[in-house]
CSV table of N, CA and C in Angstrom, one decimal:
chain,number,residue,atom,x,y,z
A,837,MET,N,3.8,39.9,-69.2
A,837,MET,CA,3.2,38.6,-69.0
A,837,MET,C,3.1,38.5,-67.5
A,838,GLN,N,1.9,38.0,-67.0
A,838,GLN,CA,1.6,37.9,-65.6
A,838,GLN,C,1.9,36.4,-65.1
A,839,ALA,N,2.6,36.4,-64.0
A,839,ALA,CA,3.0,35.1,-63.4
A,839,ALA,C,1.8,34.5,-62.7
A,840,THR,N,1.8,33.1,-62.7
A,840,THR,CA,0.7,32.4,-62.0
A,840,THR,C,1.2,31.7,-60.8
A,841,HIS,N,2.6,31.5,-60.7
A,841,HIS,CA,3.2,30.8,-59.6
A,841,HIS,C,4.5,31.4,-59.2
A,842,VAL,N,4.8,31.5,-57.9
A,842,VAL,CA,6.1,32.0,-57.5
A,842,VAL,C,6.7,31.0,-56.5
A,843,TYR,N,8.0,30.8,-56.6
A,843,TYR,CA,8.7,29.9,-55.7
A,843,TYR,C,9.8,30.7,-55.0
A,844,HIS,N,10.0,30.6,-53.7
A,844,HIS,CA,11.0,31.3,-53.0
A,844,HIS,C,11.9,30.2,-52.3
A,845,LYS,N,13.0,30.7,-51.8
A,845,LYS,CA,14.0,29.8,-51.2
A,845,LYS,C,14.4,28.6,-52.0
A,846,ILE,N,14.6,28.9,-53.3
A,846,ILE,CA,14.9,27.8,-54.2
A,846,ILE,C,16.4,27.5,-54.0
A,847,GLN,N,16.7,26.2,-53.9
A,847,GLN,CA,18.1,25.7,-53.8
A,847,GLN,C,18.4,24.9,-55.1
A,848,MET,N,19.6,25.2,-55.7
A,848,MET,CA,20.1,24.5,-56.8
A,848,MET,C,21.4,23.8,-56.4
A,849,ASN,N,21.6,22.6,-57.0
A,849,ASN,CA,22.8,21.8,-56.7
A,849,ASN,C,24.1,22.7,-57.0
A,850,GLY,N,25.0,22.6,-56.1
A,850,GLY,CA,26.3,23.3,-56.3
A,850,GLY,C,26.3,24.8,-56.1
A,851,ARG,N,25.2,25.4,-55.6
A,851,ARG,CA,25.1,26.8,-55.4
A,851,ARG,C,24.8,27.2,-54.0
A,852,LYS,N,25.5,28.2,-53.4
A,852,LYS,CA,25.2,28.6,-52.1
A,852,LYS,C,24.0,29.6,-52.0
A,853,SER,N,23.8,30.3,-53.1
A,853,SER,CA,22.7,31.3,-53.2
A,853,SER,C,21.4,30.6,-53.2
A,854,LYS,N,20.4,31.4,-52.8
A,854,LYS,CA,19.0,30.9,-52.9
A,854,LYS,C,18.4,31.8,-54.0
A,855,TYR,N,17.2,31.3,-54.6
A,855,TYR,CA,16.6,32.0,-55.7
A,855,TYR,C,15.1,32.2,-55.4
A,856,SER,N,14.5,33.2,-56.1
A,856,SER,CA,13.1,33.3,-56.2
A,856,SER,C,12.8,33.4,-57.7
A,857,ALA,N,11.7,32.7,-58.1
A,857,ALA,CA,11.4,32.7,-59.5
A,857,ALA,C,9.8,32.7,-59.7
A,858,TRP,N,9.4,33.5,-60.7
A,858,TRP,CA,8.0,33.7,-61.0
A,858,TRP,C,7.8,33.0,-62.4
A,859,PHE,N,6.8,32.2,-62.4
A,859,PHE,CA,6.5,31.4,-63.6
A,859,PHE,C,5.1,31.6,-64.1
A,860,LYS,N,4.9,31.5,-65.4
A,860,LYS,CA,3.5,31.4,-65.9
A,860,LYS,C,3.4,29.9,-66.2
A,861,GLY,N,2.6,29.2,-65.4
A,861,GLY,CA,2.5,27.7,-65.4
A,861,GLY,C,3.3,27.2,-64.2
A,862,ASP,N,3.0,26.0,-63.8
A,862,ASP,CA,3.6,25.4,-62.6
A,862,ASP,C,4.7,24.4,-63.1
A,863,PRO,N,6.0,24.8,-62.9
A,863,PRO,CA,7.1,23.9,-63.3
A,863,PRO,C,7.3,22.6,-62.5
A,864,ILE,N,6.7,22.6,-61.3
A,864,ILE,CA,6.9,21.4,-60.5
A,864,ILE,C,5.8,20.4,-60.8
A,865,ARG,N,4.6,20.8,-60.9
A,865,ARG,CA,3.5,19.9,-61.1
A,865,ARG,C,3.0,19.7,-62.5
A,866,SER,N,3.7,20.4,-63.5
A,866,SER,CA,3.4,20.3,-64.9
A,866,SER,C,3.9,19.0,-65.5
A,867,HIS,N,3.2,18.4,-66.4
A,867,HIS,CA,3.7,17.2,-67.0
A,867,HIS,C,4.8,17.5,-68.0
A,868,ASP,N,4.8,18.7,-68.6
A,868,ASP,CA,5.8,19.1,-69.5
A,868,ASP,C,6.3,20.5,-69.2
A,869,ARG,N,7.5,20.5,-68.6
A,869,ARG,CA,8.1,21.8,-68.1
A,869,ARG,C,8.3,22.8,-69.3
A,870,SER,N,8.4,22.3,-70.5
A,870,SER,CA,8.6,23.3,-71.6
A,870,SER,C,7.4,24.1,-71.8
A,871,LEU,N,6.2,23.8,-71.2
A,871,LEU,CA,5.0,24.6,-71.4
A,871,LEU,C,5.0,25.8,-70.4
A,872,CYS,N,5.9,25.8,-69.4
A,872,CYS,CA,6.0,26.8,-68.4
A,872,CYS,C,7.0,27.9,-68.9
A,873,ILE,N,6.7,29.2,-68.6
A,873,ILE,CA,7.5,30.3,-68.9
A,873,ILE,C,8.1,30.9,-67.7
A,874,LEU,N,9.4,31.2,-67.7
A,874,LEU,CA,10.0,31.9,-66.5
A,874,LEU,C,9.8,33.4,-66.8
A,875,VAL,N,9.0,34.0,-65.9
A,875,VAL,CA,8.7,35.4,-66.1
A,875,VAL,C,9.8,36.3,-65.5
A,876,ASP,N,10.3,35.9,-64.3
A,876,ASP,CA,11.4,36.7,-63.7
A,876,ASP,C,12.0,35.8,-62.6
A,877,CYS,N,13.2,36.2,-62.3
A,877,CYS,CA,13.9,35.5,-61.2
A,877,CYS,C,15.0,36.4,-60.5
A,878,GLU,N,15.3,36.1,-59.3
A,878,GLU,CA,16.4,36.8,-58.6
A,878,GLU,C,17.2,35.8,-57.8
A,879,ARG,N,18.5,36.2,-57.7
A,879,ARG,CA,19.4,35.4,-56.9
A,879,ARG,C,19.7,36.2,-55.6
A,880,ILE,N,19.6,35.5,-54.5
A,880,ILE,CA,19.9,36.1,-53.2
A,880,ILE,C,21.1,35.4,-52.6
A,881,ASP,N,22.2,36.2,-52.4
A,881,ASP,CA,23.4,35.6,-51.9
A,881,ASP,C,23.3,35.4,-50.4
A,882,THR,N,24.4,34.9,-49.8
A,882,THR,CA,24.4,34.5,-48.4
A,882,THR,C,24.3,35.7,-47.5
A,883,LEU,N,24.6,36.9,-48.0
A,883,LEU,CA,24.4,38.2,-47.2
A,883,LEU,C,23.1,38.8,-47.4
A,884,GLY,N,22.2,38.2,-48.2
A,884,GLY,CA,20.8,38.7,-48.4
A,884,GLY,C,20.7,39.7,-49.5
A,885,ARG,N,21.8,39.9,-50.3
A,885,ARG,CA,21.7,40.8,-51.4
A,885,ARG,C,21.0,40.2,-52.6
A,886,SER,N,20.3,41.0,-53.4
A,886,SER,CA,19.5,40.5,-54.5
A,886,SER,C,20.2,40.9,-55.8
A,887,PHE,N,20.3,39.9,-56.8
A,887,PHE,CA,20.9,40.1,-58.1
A,887,PHE,C,20.0,39.5,-59.1
A,888,ASN,N,20.2,40.1,-60.4
A,888,ASN,CA,19.5,39.4,-61.5
A,888,ASN,C,20.1,38.1,-61.8
A,889,CYS,N,19.3,37.2,-62.3
A,889,CYS,CA,19.8,35.8,-62.6
A,889,CYS,C,20.5,35.9,-63.9
A,890,THR,N,21.5,35.1,-64.1
A,890,THR,CA,22.3,35.0,-65.3
A,890,THR,C,21.5,34.1,-66.3
A,891,ARG,N,21.9,34.0,-67.5
A,891,ARG,CA,21.3,33.2,-68.5
A,891,ARG,C,21.3,31.7,-68.1
A,892,LEU,N,22.5,31.3,-67.6
A,892,LEU,CA,22.6,29.9,-67.1
A,892,LEU,C,21.7,29.6,-65.9
A,893,GLU,N,21.6,30.5,-65.0
A,893,GLU,CA,20.7,30.3,-63.9
A,893,GLU,C,19.2,30.2,-64.3
A,894,ARG,N,18.9,31.0,-65.3
A,894,ARG,CA,17.5,31.0,-65.8
A,894,ARG,C,17.2,29.6,-66.5
A,895,GLU,N,18.2,29.1,-67.2
A,895,GLU,CA,18.0,27.8,-67.9
A,895,GLU,C,17.9,26.7,-66.8
A,896,GLU,N,18.7,26.8,-65.8
A,896,GLU,CA,18.6,25.8,-64.7
A,896,GLU,C,17.3,25.8,-64.0
A,897,LEU,N,16.7,27.0,-63.8
A,897,LEU,CA,15.4,27.1,-63.2
A,897,LEU,C,14.3,26.5,-64.1
A,898,LEU,N,14.5,26.7,-65.4
A,898,LEU,CA,13.5,26.1,-66.4
A,898,LEU,C,13.6,24.6,-66.6
A,899,PHE,N,14.9,24.2,-66.7
A,899,PHE,CA,15.1,22.8,-67.2
A,899,PHE,C,15.8,21.9,-66.2
A,900,GLY,N,16.5,22.5,-65.2
A,900,GLY,CA,17.3,21.7,-64.3
A,900,GLY,C,16.5,21.2,-63.1
A,901,SER,N,17.3,20.7,-62.1
A,901,SER,CA,16.6,20.2,-60.9
A,901,SER,C,16.9,21.2,-59.8
A,902,TRP,N,15.9,21.5,-59.1
A,902,TRP,CA,15.9,22.4,-57.9
A,902,TRP,C,14.8,22.1,-57.0
A,903,SER,N,14.9,22.6,-55.8
A,903,SER,CA,13.9,22.4,-54.8
A,903,SER,C,13.5,23.8,-54.1
A,904,SER,N,12.3,23.9,-53.6
A,904,SER,CA,11.9,25.1,-53.0
A,904,SER,C,11.1,24.8,-51.7
A,905,SER,N,11.3,25.7,-50.7
A,905,SER,CA,10.6,25.4,-49.5
A,905,SER,C,9.4,26.4,-49.3
A,906,GLN,N,9.2,27.3,-50.2
A,906,GLN,CA,8.0,28.2,-50.2
A,906,GLN,C,7.5,28.4,-51.6
A,907,TRP,N,6.2,28.3,-51.8
A,907,TRP,CA,5.6,28.5,-53.1
A,907,TRP,C,4.2,29.1,-52.9
A,908,HIS,N,3.7,29.7,-54.0
A,908,HIS,CA,2.4,30.4,-53.9
A,908,HIS,C,1.8,30.4,-55.4
A,909,LYS,N,0.5,30.1,-55.4
A,909,LYS,CA,-0.2,30.2,-56.7
A,909,LYS,C,-1.1,31.4,-56.6
A,910,PHE,N,-0.9,32.3,-57.6
A,910,PHE,CA,-1.8,33.5,-57.7
A,910,PHE,C,-3.2,33.2,-58.1
A,911,LYS,N,-4.1,33.8,-57.5
A,911,LYS,CA,-5.5,33.6,-57.9
A,911,LYS,C,-5.8,34.3,-59.2
A,912,SER,N,-6.6,33.7,-60.0
A,912,SER,CA,-6.9,34.2,-61.4
A,912,SER,C,-7.9,35.3,-61.2
A,913,LYS,N,-7.7,36.4,-62.0
A,913,LYS,CA,-8.7,37.5,-61.9
A,913,LYS,C,-10.0,37.2,-62.6
A,914,ASP,N,-10.0,36.1,-63.4
A,914,ASP,CA,-11.2,35.7,-64.1
A,914,ASP,C,-12.2,35.1,-63.2
A,915,HIS,N,-11.8,34.6,-62.0
A,915,HIS,CA,-12.8,33.8,-61.2
A,915,HIS,C,-13.1,34.6,-60.0
């Protein structure tokens, strides 16, 4: 599955790590977050090391509250 949006430097409440997440659909601007699919994500600790997200972290990215300081929308190959 190909991602359409990526968010970096994601901050979640109660966590020191930052996250990057790739979505099919835009979870921030969508009227219904359940229509978005989390394609992949990674957790970056305070030392800059990258780890796979846990199931709970993935759920938080899909349904919880978070903020991001960097995001990008990929251009469609159809246009």
